[in-house]
mmCIF file of C-alpha atoms in Angstrom:
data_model
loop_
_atom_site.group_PDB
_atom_site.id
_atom_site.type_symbol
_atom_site.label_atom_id
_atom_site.label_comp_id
_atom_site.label_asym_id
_atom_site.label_seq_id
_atom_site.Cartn_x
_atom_site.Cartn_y
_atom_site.Cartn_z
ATOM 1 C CA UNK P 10 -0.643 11.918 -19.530
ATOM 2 C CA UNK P 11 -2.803 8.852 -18.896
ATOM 3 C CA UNK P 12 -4.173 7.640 -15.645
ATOM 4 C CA UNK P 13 -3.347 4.113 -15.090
ATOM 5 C CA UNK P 14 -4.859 4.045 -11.728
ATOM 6 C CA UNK P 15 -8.467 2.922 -10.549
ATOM 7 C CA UNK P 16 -10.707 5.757 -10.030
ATOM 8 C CA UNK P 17 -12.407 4.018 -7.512
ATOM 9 C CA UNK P 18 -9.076 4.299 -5.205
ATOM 10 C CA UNK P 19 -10.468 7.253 -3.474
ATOM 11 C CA UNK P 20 -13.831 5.299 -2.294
ATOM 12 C CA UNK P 21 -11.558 2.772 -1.208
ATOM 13 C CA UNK P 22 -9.128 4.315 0.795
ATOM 14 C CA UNK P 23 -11.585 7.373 2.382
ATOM 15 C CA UNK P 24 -15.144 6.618 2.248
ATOM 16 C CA UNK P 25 -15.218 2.813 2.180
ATOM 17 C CA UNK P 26 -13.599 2.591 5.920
ATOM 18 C CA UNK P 27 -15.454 5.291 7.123
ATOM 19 C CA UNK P 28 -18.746 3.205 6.136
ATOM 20 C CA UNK P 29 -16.964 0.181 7.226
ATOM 21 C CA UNK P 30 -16.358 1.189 10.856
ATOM 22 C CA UNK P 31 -19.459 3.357 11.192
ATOM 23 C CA UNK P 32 -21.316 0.299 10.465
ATOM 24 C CA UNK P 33 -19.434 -1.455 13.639
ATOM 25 C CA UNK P 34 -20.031 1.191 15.646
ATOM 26 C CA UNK P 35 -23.595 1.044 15.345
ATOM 27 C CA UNK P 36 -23.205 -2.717 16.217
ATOM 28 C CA UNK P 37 -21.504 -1.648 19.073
ATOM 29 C CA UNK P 38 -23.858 1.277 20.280
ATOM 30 C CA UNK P 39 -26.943 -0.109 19.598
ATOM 31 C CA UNK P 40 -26.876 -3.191 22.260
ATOM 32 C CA UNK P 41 -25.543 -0.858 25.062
ATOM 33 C CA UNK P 42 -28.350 1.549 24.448
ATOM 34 C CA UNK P 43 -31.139 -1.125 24.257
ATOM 35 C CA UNK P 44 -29.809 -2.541 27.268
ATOM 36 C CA UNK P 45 -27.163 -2.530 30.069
ATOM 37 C CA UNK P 46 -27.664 -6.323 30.871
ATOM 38 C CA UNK P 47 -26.233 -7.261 27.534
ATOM 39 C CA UNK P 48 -23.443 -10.171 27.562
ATOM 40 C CA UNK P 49 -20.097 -9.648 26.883
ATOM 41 C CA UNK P 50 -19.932 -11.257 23.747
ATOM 42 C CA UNK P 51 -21.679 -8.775 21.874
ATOM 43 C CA UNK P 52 -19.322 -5.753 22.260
ATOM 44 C CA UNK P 53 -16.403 -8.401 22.053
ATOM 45 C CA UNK P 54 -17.042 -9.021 18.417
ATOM 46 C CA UNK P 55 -17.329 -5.698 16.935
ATOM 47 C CA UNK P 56 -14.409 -5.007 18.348
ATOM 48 C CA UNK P 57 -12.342 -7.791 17.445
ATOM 49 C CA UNK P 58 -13.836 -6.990 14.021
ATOM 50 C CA UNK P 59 -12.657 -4.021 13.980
ATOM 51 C CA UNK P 60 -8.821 -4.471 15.316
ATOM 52 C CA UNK P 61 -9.012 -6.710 12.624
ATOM 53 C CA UNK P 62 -10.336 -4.766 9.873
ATOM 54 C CA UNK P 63 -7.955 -1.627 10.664
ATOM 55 C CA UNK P 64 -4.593 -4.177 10.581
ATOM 56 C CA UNK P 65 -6.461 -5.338 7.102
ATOM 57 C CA UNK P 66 -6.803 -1.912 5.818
ATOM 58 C CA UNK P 67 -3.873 -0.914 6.359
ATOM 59 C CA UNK P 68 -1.833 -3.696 4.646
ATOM 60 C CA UNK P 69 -4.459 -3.658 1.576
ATOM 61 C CA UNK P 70 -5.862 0.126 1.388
ATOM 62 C CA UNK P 71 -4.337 2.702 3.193
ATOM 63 C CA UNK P 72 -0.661 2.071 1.030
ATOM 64 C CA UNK P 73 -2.301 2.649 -2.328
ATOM 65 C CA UNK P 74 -1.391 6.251 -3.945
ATOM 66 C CA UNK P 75 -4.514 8.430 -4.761
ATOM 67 C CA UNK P 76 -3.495 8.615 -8.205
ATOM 68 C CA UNK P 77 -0.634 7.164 -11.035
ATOM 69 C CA UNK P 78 -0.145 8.858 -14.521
ATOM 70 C CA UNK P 79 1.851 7.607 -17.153
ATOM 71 C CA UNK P 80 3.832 10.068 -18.589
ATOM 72 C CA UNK P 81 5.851 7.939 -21.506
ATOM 73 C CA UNK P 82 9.309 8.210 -19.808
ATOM 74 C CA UNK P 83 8.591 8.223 -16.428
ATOM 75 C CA UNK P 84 5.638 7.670 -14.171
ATOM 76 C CA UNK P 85 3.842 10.156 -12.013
ATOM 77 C CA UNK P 86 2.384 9.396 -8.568
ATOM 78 C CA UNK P 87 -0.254 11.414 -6.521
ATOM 79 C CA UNK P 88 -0.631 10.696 -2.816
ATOM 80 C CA UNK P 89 -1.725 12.750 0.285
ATOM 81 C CA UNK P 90 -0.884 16.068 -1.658
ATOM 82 C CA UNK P 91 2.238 15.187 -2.308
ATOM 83 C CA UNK P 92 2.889 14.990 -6.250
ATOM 84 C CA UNK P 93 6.407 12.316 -6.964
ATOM 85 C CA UNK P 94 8.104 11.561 -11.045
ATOM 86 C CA UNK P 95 9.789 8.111 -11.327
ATOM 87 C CA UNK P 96 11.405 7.377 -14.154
ATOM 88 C CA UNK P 97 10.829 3.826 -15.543
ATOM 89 C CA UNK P 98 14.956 2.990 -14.959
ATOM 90 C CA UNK P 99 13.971 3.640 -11.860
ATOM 91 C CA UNK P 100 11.684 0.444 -11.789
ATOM 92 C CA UNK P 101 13.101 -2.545 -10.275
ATOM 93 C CA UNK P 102 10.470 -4.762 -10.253
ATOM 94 C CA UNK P 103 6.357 -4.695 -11.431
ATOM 95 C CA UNK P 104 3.997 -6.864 -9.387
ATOM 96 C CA UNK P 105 0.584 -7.622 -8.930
ATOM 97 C CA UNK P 106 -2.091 -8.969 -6.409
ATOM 98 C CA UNK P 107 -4.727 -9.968 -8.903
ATOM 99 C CA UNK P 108 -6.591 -12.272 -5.557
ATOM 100 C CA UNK P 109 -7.499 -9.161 -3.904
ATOM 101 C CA UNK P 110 -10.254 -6.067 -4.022
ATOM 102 C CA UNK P 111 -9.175 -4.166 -4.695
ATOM 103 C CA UNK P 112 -6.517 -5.133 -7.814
ATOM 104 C CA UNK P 113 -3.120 -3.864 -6.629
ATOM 105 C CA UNK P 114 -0.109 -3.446 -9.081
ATOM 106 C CA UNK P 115 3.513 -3.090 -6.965
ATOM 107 C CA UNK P 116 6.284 -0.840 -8.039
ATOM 108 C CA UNK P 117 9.654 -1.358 -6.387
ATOM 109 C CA UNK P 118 12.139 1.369 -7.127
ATOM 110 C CA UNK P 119 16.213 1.087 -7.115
ATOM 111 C CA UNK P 120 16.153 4.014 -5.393
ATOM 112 C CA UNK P 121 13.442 5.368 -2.846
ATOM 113 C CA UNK P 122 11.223 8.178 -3.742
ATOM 114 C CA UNK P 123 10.021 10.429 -1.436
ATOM 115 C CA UNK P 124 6.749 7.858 -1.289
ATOM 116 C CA UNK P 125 9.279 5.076 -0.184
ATOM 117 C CA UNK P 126 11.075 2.332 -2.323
ATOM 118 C CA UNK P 127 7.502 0.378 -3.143
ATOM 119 C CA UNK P 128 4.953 2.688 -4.723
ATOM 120 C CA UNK P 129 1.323 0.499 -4.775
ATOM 121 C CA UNK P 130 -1.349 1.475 -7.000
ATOM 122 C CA UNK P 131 -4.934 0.246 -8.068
ATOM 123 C CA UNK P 132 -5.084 -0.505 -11.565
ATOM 124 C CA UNK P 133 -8.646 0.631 -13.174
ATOM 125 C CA UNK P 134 -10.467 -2.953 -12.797
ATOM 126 C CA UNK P 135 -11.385 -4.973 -16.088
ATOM 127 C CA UNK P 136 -15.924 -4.741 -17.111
ATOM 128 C CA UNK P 137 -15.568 -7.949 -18.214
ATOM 129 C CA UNK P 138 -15.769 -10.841 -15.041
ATOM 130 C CA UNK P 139 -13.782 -13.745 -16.649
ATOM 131 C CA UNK P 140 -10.841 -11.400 -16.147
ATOM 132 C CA UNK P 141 -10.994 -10.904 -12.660
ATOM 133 C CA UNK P 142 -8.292 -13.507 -12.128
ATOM 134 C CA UNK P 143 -5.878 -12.508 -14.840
ATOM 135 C CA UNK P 144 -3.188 -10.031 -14.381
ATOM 136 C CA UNK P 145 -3.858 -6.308 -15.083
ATOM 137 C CA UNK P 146 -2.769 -5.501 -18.904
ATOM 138 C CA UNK P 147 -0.785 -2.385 -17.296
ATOM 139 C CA UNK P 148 1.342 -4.677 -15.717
ATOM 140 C CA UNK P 149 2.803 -6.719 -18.571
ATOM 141 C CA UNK P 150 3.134 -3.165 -20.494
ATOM 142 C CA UNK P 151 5.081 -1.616 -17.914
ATOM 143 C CA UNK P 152 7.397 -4.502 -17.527
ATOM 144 C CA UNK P 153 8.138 -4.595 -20.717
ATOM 145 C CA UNK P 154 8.830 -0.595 -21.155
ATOM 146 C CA UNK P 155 10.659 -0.501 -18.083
ATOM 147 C CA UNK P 156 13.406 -3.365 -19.929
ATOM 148 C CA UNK P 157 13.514 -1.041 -23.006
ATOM 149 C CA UNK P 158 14.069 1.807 -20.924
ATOM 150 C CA UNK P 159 16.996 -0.133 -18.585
ATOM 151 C CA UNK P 160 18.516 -1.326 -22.108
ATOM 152 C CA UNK P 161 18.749 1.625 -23.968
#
């Protein structure tokens, strides 16, 4: 099998909001314990950042699968534990966010898996910077094995 997911998905989706909201905790302890006469404002923006950020994370981190194998016929999908085989004439649709960080690549399914009917990975992210706009390479592959394997 090869991985066709980032190996950076992990950082992303458990350490990076840990740091993340750690960091606006601090800005939100720190004044308080320097001072009880601080204004208002300052504990109003850390958390408004933070409502913010969790709403953010959660429609662009917390939905990506820990890991996604290719297999040849079918894909194989790694999240929470839970271990899920989709065949690619299973595939409905390939998609991809190529404006966010990270890279997302979209699978919707004809019929739901036990991950639900979209299945959003990370695609490993391209070294070289004048591709950071492009689409991943996995995608056009897949779309094109997922036709062969609907019209065989």
């Amino acid at each position: 099998m090869k991985r066709i997911s980032s190996r950076w998905t992990f950082f992303h989706k458990r350490i990076f909001p840990w740091l993340w909201f750690g960091g606006l905790a601090v800005f939100f302890i720190v004044p308080a314990l320097i001072s009880a006469n601080q204004p208002p404002f300052i504990f109003v923006v850390p958390l408004l950042l933070g409502i913010f950020s969790y709403f953010f994370f959660k429609h662009l981190l917390f939905d990506l699968v820990d890991e996604a194998w290719d297999a040849g016929d079918y894909l194989v999908f790694k999240n929470n534990g839970l271990e899920e085989m989709v065949r690619l004439e299973n595939i409905m649709n390939v998609s991809s966010s190529t404006f966010t960080n990270p890279p997302r690549v979209t699978l919707t399914l004809r019929t739901p898996s036990r991950l639900g009917k979209e299945i959003t990975f990370s695609p490993p992210a391209s070294m070289n910077p004048l591709n950071a706009f492009k689409k991943p390479p996995i995608v056009d592959e897949l779309i094109q094995r997922v036709d062969r394997a609907i019209n065989r």
